[in-house]
Coordinates of C-alpha atoms and ligand atoms in Angstrom, one line a residue:
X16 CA -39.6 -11.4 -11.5
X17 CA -37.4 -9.4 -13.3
X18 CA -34.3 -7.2 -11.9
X19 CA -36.3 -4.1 -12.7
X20 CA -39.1 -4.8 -10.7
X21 CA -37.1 -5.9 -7.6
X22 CA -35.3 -2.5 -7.4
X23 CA -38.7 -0.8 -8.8
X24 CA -40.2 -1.9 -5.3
X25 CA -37.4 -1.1 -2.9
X26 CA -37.2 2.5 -4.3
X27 CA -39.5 4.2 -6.1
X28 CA -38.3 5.9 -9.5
X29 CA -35.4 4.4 -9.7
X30 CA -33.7 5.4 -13.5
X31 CA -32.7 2.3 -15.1
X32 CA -29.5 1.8 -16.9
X33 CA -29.1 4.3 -19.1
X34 CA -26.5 2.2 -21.7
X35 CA -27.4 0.5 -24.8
X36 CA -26.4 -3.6 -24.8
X37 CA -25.0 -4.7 -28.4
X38 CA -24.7 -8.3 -29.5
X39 CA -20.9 -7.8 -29.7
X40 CA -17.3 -8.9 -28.3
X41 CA -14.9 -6.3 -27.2
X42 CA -11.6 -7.6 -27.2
X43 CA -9.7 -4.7 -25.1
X44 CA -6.2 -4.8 -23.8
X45 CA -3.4 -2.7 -22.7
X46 CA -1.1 -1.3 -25.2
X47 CA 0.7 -3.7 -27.8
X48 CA -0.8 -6.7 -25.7
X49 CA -2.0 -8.0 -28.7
X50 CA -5.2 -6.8 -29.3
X51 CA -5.6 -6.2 -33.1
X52 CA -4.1 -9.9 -33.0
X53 CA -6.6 -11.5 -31.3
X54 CA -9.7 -9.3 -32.9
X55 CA -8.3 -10.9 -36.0
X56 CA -8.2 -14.6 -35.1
X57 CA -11.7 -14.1 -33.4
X58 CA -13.1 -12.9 -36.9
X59 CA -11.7 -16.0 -38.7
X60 CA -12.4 -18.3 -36.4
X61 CA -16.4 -16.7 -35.0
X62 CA -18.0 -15.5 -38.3
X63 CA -20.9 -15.6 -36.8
X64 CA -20.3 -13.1 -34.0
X65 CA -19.0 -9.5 -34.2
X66 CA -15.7 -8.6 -32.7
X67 CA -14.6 -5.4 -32.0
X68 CA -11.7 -3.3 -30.6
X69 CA -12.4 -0.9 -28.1
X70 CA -12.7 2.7 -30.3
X71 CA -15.4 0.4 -32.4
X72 CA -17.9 1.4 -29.5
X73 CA -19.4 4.1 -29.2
X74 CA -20.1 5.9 -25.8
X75 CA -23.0 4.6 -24.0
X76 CA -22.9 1.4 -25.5
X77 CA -22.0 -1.7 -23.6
X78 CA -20.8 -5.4 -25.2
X79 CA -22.1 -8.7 -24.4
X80 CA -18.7 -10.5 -23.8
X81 CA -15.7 -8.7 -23.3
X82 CA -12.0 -10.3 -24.0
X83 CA -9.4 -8.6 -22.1
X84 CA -5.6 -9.3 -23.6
X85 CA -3.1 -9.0 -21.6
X86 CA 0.5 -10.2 -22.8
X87 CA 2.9 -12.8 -21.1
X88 CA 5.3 -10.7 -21.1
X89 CA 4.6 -9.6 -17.7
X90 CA 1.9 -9.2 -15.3
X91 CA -0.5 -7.0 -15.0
X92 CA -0.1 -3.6 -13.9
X93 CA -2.6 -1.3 -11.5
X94 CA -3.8 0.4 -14.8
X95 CA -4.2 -2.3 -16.3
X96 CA -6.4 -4.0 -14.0
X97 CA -8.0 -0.3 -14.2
X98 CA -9.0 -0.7 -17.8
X99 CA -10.4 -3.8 -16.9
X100 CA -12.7 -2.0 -14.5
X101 CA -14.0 0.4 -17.3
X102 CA -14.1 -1.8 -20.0
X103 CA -16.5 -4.5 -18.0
X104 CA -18.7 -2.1 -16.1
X105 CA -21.3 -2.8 -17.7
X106 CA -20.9 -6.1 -19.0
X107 CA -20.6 -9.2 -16.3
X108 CA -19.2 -11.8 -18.5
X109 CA -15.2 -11.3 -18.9
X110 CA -12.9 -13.5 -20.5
X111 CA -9.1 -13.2 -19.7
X112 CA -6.4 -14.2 -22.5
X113 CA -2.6 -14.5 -22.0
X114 CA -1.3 -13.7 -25.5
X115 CA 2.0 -14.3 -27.1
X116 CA 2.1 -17.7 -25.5
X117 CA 4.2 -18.9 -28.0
X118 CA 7.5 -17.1 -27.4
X119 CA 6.9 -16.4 -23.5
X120 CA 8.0 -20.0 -21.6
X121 CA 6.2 -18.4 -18.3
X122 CA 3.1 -17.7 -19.4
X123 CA 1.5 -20.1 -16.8
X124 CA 2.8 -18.5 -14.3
X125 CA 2.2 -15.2 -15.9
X126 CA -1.7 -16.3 -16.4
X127 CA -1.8 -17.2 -12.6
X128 CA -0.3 -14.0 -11.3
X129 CA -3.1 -12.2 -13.9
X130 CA -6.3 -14.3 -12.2
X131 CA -5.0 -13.6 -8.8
X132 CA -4.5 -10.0 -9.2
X133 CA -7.7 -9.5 -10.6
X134 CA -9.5 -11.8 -8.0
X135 CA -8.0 -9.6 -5.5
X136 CA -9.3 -6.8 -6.9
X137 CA -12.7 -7.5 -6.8
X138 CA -15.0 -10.4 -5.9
X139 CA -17.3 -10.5 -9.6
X140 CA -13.1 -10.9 -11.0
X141 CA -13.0 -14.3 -9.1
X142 CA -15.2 -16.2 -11.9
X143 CA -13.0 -14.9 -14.8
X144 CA -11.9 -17.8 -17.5
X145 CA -8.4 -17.3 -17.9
X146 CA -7.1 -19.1 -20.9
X147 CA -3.3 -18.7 -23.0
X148 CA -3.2 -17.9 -26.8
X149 CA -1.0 -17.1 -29.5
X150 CA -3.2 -15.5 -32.1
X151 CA -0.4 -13.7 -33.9
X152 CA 2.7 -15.6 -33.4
X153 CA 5.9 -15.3 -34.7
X154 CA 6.5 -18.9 -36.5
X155 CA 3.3 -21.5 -37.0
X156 CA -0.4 -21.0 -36.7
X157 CA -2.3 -19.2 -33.9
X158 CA -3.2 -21.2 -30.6
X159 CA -6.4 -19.8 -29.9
X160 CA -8.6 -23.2 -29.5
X161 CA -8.7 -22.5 -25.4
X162 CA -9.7 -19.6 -26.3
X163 CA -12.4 -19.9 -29.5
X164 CA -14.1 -22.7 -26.7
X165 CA -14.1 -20.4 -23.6
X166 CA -15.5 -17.6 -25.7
X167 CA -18.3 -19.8 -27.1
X168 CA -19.5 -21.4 -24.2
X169 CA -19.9 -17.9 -22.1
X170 CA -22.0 -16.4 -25.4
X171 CA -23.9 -19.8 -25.3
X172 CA -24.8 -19.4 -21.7
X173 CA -28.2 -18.6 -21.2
X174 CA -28.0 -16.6 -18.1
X175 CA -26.1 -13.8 -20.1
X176 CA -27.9 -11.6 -20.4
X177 CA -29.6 -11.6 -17.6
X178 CA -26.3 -11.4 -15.3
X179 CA -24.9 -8.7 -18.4
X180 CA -28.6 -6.8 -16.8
X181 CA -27.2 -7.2 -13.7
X182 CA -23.9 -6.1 -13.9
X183 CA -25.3 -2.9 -15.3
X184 CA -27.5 -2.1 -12.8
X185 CA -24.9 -2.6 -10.3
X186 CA -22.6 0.0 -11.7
X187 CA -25.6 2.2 -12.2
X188 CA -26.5 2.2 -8.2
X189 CA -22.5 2.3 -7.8
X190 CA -22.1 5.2 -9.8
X191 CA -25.5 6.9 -8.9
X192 CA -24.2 8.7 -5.8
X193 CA -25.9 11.8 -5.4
X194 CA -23.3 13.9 -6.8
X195 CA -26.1 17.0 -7.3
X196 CA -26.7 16.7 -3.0
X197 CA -23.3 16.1 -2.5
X198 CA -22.2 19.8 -3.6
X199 CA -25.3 21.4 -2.5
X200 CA -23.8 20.4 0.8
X201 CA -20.6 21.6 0.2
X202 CA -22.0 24.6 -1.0
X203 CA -23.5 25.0 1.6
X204 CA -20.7 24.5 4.1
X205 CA -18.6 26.8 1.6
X206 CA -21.6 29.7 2.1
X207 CA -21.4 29.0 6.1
X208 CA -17.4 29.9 5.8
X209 CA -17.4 32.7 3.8
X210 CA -20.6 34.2 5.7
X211 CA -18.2 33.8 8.8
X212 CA -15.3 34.9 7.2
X213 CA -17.0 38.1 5.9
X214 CA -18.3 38.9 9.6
X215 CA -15.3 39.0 10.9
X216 CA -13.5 40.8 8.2
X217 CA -16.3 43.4 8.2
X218 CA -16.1 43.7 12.2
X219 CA -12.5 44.1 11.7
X220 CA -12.5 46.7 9.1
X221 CA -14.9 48.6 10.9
X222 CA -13.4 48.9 13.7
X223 CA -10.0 49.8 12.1
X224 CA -12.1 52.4 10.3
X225 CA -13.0 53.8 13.2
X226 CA -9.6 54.3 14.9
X227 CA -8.0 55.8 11.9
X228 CA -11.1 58.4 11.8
X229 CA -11.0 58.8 15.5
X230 CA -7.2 59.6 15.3
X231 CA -7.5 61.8 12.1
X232 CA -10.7 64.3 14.1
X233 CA -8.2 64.2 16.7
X234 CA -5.2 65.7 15.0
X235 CA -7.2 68.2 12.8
X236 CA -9.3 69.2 15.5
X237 CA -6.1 70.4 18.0
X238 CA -4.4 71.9 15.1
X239 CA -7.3 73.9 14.2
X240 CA -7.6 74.8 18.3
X241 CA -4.4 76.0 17.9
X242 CA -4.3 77.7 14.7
X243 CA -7.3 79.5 16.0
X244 CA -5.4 80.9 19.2
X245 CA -2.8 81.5 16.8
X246 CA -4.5 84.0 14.8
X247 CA -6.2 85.6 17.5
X248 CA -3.0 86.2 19.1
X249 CA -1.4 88.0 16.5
X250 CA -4.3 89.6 15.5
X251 CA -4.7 91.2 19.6
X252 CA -0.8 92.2 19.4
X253 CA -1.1 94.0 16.2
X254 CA -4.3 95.2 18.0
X255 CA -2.1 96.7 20.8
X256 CA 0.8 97.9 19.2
X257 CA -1.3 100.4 17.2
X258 CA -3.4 101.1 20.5
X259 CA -4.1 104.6 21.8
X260 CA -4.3 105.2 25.7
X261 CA -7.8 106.1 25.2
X262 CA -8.4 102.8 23.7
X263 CA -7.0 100.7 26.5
X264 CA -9.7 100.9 28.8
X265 CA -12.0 98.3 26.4
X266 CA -9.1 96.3 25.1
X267 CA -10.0 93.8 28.3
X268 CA -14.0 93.4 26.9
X269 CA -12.0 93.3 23.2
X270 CA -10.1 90.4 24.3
X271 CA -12.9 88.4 26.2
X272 CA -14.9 89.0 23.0
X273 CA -12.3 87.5 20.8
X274 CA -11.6 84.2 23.2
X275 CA -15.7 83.9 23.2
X276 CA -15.8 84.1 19.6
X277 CA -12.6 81.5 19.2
X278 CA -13.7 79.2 21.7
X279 CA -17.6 79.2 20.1
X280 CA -16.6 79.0 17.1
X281 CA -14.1 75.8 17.2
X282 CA -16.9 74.1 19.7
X283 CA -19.3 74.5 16.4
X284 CA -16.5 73.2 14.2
X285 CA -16.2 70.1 16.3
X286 CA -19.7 69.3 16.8
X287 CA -19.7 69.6 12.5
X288 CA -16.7 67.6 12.4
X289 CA -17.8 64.9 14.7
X290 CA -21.0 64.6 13.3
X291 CA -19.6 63.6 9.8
X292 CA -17.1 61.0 11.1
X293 CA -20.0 59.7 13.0
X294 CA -22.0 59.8 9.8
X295 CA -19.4 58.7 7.8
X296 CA -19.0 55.2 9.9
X297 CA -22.8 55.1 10.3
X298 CA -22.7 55.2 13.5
X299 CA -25.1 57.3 16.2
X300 CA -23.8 60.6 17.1
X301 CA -23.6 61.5 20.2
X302 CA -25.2 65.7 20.5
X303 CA -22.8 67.9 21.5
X304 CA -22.0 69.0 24.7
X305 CA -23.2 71.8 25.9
X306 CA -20.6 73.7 27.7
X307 CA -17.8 74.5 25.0
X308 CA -13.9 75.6 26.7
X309 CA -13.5 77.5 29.9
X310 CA -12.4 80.8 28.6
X311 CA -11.2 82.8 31.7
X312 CA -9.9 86.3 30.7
X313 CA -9.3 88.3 33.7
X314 CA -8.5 92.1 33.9
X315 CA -5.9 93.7 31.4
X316 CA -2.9 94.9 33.6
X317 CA -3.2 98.5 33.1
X318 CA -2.3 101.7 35.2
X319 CA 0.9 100.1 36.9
X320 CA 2.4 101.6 38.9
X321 CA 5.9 99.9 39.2
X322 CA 8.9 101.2 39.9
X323 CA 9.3 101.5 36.2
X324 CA 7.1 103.9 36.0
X325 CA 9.1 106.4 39.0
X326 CA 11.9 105.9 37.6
X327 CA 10.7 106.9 34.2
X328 CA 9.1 109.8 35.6
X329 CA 12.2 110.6 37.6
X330 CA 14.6 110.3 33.8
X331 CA 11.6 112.3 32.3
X332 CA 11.8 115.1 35.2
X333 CA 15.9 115.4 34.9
X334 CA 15.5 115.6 31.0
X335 CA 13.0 118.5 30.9
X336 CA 15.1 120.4 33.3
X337 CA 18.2 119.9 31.4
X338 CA 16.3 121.0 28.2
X339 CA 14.9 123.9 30.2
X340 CA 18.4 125.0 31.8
X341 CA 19.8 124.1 28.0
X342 CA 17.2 126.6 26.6
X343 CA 17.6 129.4 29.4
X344 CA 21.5 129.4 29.1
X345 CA 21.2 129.2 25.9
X346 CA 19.0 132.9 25.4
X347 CA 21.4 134.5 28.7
X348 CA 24.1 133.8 26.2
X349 CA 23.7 135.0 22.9
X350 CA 20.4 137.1 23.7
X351 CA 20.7 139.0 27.5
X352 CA 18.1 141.3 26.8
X353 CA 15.3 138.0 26.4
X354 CA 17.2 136.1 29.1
X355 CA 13.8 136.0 31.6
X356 CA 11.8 135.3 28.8
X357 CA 14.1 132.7 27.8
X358 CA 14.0 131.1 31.1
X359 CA 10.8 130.9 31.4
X360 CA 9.8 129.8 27.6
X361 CA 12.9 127.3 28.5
X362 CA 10.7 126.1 31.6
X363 CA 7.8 125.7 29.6
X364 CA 9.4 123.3 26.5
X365 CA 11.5 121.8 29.2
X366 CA 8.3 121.0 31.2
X367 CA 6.4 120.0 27.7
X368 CA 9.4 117.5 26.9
X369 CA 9.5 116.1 30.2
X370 CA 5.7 115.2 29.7
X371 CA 6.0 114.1 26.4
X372 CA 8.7 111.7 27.2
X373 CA 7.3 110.5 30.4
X374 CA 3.7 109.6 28.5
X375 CA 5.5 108.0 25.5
X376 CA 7.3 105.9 27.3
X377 CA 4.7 105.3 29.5
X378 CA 2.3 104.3 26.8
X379 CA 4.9 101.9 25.2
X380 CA 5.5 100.4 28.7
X381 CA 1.5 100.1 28.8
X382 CA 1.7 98.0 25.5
X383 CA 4.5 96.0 26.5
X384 CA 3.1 94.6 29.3
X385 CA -0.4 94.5 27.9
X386 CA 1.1 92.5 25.0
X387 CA 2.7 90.3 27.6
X388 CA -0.9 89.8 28.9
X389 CA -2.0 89.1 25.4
X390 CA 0.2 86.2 24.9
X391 CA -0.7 85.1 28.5
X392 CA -4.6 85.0 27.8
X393 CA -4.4 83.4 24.6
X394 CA -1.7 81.0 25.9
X395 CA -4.4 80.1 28.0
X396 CA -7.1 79.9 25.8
X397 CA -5.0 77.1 23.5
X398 CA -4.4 75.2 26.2
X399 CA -8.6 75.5 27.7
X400 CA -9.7 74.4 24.0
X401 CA -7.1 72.0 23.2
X402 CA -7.7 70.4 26.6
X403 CA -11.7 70.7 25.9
X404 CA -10.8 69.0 22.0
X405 CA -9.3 66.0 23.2
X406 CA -12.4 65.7 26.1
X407 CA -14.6 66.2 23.1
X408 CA -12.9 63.6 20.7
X409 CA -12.8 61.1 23.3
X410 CA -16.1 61.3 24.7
X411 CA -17.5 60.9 21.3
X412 CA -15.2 58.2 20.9
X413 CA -16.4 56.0 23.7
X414 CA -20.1 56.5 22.5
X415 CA -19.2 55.4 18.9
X416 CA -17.5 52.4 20.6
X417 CA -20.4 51.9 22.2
X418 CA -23.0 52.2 19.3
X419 CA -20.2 50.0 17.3
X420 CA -20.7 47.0 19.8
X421 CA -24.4 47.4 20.3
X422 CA -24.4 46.7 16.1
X423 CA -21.8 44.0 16.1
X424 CA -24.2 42.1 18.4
X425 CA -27.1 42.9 16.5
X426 CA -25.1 42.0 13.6
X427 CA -23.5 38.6 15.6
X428 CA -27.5 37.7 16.5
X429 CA -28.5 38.0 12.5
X430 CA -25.4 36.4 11.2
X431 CA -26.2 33.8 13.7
X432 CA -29.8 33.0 12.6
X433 CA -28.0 32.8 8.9
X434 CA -25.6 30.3 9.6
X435 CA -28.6 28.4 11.9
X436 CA -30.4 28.5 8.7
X437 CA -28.0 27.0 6.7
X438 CA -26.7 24.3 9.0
X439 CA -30.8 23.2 9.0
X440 CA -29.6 22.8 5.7
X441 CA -26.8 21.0 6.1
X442 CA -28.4 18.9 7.8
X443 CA -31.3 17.8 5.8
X444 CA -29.4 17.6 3.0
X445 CA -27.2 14.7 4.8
X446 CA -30.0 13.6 6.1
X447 CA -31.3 13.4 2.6
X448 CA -27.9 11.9 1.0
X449 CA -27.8 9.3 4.0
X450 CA -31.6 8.1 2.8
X451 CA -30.5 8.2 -1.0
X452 CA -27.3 6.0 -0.4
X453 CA -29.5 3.5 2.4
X454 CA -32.2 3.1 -0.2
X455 CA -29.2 2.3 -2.6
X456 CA -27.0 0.2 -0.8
X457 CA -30.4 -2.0 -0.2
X458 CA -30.8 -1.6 -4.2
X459 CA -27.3 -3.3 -4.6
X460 CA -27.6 -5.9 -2.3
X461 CA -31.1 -6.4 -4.1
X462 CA -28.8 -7.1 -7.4
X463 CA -26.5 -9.3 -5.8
X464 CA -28.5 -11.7 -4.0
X465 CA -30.0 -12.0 -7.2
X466 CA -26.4 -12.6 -9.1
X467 CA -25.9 -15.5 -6.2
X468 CA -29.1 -17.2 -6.8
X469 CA -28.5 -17.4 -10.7
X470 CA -24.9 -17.9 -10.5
X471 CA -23.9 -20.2 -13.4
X472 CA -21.8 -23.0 -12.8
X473 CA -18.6 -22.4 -13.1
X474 CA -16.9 -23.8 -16.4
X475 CA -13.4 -25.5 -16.4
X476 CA -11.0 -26.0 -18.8
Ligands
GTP25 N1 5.1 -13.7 -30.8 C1 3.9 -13.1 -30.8 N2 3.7 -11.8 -31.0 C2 2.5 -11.3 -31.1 C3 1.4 -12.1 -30.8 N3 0.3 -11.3 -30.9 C4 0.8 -10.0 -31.2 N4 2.1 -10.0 -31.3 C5 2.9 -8.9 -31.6 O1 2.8 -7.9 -30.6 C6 2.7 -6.7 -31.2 C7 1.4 -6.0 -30.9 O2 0.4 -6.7 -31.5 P1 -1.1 -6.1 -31.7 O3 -2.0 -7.2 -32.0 O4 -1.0 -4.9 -32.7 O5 -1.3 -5.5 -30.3 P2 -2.3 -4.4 -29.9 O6 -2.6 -4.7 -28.4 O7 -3.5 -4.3 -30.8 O8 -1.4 -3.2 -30.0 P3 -1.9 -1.7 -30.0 O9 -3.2 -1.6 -30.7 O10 -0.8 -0.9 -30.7 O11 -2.0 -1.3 -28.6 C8 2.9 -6.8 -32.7 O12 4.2 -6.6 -33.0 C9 2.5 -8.3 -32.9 O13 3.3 -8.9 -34.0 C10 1.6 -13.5 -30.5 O14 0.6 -14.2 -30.2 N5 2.8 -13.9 -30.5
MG26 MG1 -4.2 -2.7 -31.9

């Protein structure tokens, strides 16, 4: 039974080798080991096979023997012994020369070092021939009998090619590892990460999102609050300072109407506001509340009667008399004959003045203090909406905090089932790989146990 049909049975579809075998030596070596020397000698001396150096052969193809040179000038080296590996993969029958024999005293010792290295390295290196040559050497002719002999008898073995078969479907199972499962499971572990990764950095960024536009309503709202009461304000005390008395009387209705309209129209602005932050971050918005800011406007202060007021009646009193005694002296001196008519015209401006002055400055007193009021009320007003703002902003706040957690966890419970999904995956994909490599492993110990039961003898020279 051949090799083929022992694997064929322990798994299925196997691909065979995929290299082609050519009647050939390769004579390989490390560099200026004396290579080209010994490819020349072999020629002379073997007519009747072809030898070839290593860039002779083309990718893919595989030799029947293979020489590997290595110089007595000193052992060989880990790369060496790694050329050795890639130059035989394929190929089970390796010969190993010790060139340069002539001018190196120690290349026994040299040659021993060589076999044991390479023995250590790996078990099929054990059987390597090791024989000494001087195939280019300075003085005489070439030493290459040992060699010419070994090389013979391993081409004239007639388990060659059958071990050759071997070999090459060892390194094919060897080399077989499923490389295609092997990154679809690190792709898959990569796509797990960065699924993770991206939750977290997209929980993260919202919620910073949401600070920052929490923060930003916040300040714009309170500065509009207060730019509103600011207007208002001045707009009231122009209001008043151009005020008749006659006017007074609805200037308290006036004022209510103005904080109504102030505080109604910033609770509309805040419910517009709100609503497109909570748009803009996709999250719920809460309705708005109904009751906007308290707006308590109580009574304007008018008809006071302070002591002010007497007093400013009592200055307004002493003024009209001293115009009317001005006026009445004034007509007994330089006109006697109109002095009664004098006094009593005197009386009557002196009486009007009086009035006058008394209401004048009893209107501008009015303003004064209803001015006062005005900055009161309105004072109060910034602080009722501000206040009602920052309620406002925080209690949609807390909702949006809210409907942000309630969509991380529905988020978490998808993100979840993903990463479920792709650890199933995972695992059958290892699950997979393990089965590949089991079903391999038997495959090589398939090829060995055959390699022990043909094992040639071993020849020694
Ligand atoms: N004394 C002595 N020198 C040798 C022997 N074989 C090769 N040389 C010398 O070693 C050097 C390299 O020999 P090559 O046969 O060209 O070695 P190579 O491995 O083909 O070298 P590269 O292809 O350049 O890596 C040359 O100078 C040879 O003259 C030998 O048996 N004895
Ligand atoms: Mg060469």
């Amino acid at each position: 039974m051949t090799i083929d049909s022992v694997l064929a049975r322990i798994e299925a579809g196997l691909e065979p080798p995929s290299i082609t075998r050519r009647e050939v030596v390769l004579v390989a070596g490390p560099w200026l080991a004396g290579a080209t020397g010994v490819v020349a000698a072999l020629r002379h001396r073997l007519p009747e096979f072809t030898v070839l150096e290593v860039g002779e052969l083309a990718a893919g193809e595989a030799p029947t023997a293979v020489v590997f040179v290595a110089s007595a000038t000193a052992p060989l080296t880990e790369s060496d012994c790694a050329l050795v590996d890639v130059v035989s993969a394929d190929t089970d029958a390796v010969l190993g020369v010790v060139t340069k024999i002539d001018v190196h005293r120690t290349w026994r010792e040299v040659l021993d070092a060589d076999r044991a290295l390479l023995a250590s390295r790996a078990a099929r290196y054990g059987q390597v021939v090791w024989v000494g040559a001087a195939a280019a050497p300075d003085l005489g002719a070439p030493v290459i009998d040992d060699l010419v002999t070994s090389l013979s008898a391993m081409l004239a073995d007639d388990t060659l090619g059958r071990r050759n078969r071997l070999r090459a479907w060892e390194n094919r199972l060897m080399a077989a590892d499923d490389a295609d499962g092997v990154a679809g499971v690190a792709a898959l572990r990569d796509q797990r990460a960065a699924l993770l990764r991206r939750f977290r950095l997209d929980k993260s960024e919202r919620n910073i999102a949401m600070r920052s536009q929490v923060q930003q309503a916040r300040v714009q709202l309170s500065y509009l609050a207060r730019a509103r009461c600011a207007s208002v304000r001045a707009e009231l005390q122009h209001s008043v300072a151009t005020m008749t008395r006659r006017e007074f009387g609805d200037f308290t209705q006036e004022v209510h109407r103005r904080a109504v309209e102030v505080s109604g129209g910033l609770q509309q602005e805040t419910a517009r506001h709100l609503a497109e932050v909570g748009q803009q971050l996709g999250l719920a918005v809460e309705p708005a509340l109904d009751s906007g800011p308290v707006v308590q406007v109580g009574a304007a202060p008018l008809r006071s009667r302070s002591a002010e007021t007497r007093l400013m009646m009592l200055l307004g009193a002493g003024f009209g008399l001293g115009v009317a005694l001005t006026l009445s002296r004034l007509f007994a001196d330089l006109a006697p004959r109109w002095a009664v008519g004098g006094a009593l015209g005197g009386a009557a401006v002196g009486l009007a003045a009086a009035l006058w002055v008394v209401g004048i400055r009893g209107l501008l007193h009015e303003r004064a203090v209803l001015d006062r009021w005005v900055v009161e009320v309105t004072g109060g007003l910034r602080i009722a909406v501000e206040e009602w703002v920052a309620t406002r902003v925080l209690a949609a706040e807390a909702s949006w905090g809210r409907a942000a957690a309630e969509r991380d966890a529905v988020d978490g419970v998808d993100m979840e089932e993903t990463v479920a999904r792709i650890d199933a995956g995972i695992r059958a994909q290892t699950v997979r790989l393990a089965r590949a490599a089991a079903a391999r492993e038997r495959a090589v110990a398939a090829v060995r146990d055959e390699f022990d039961r043909g094992k040639p003898p071993i020849v020694a020279f």
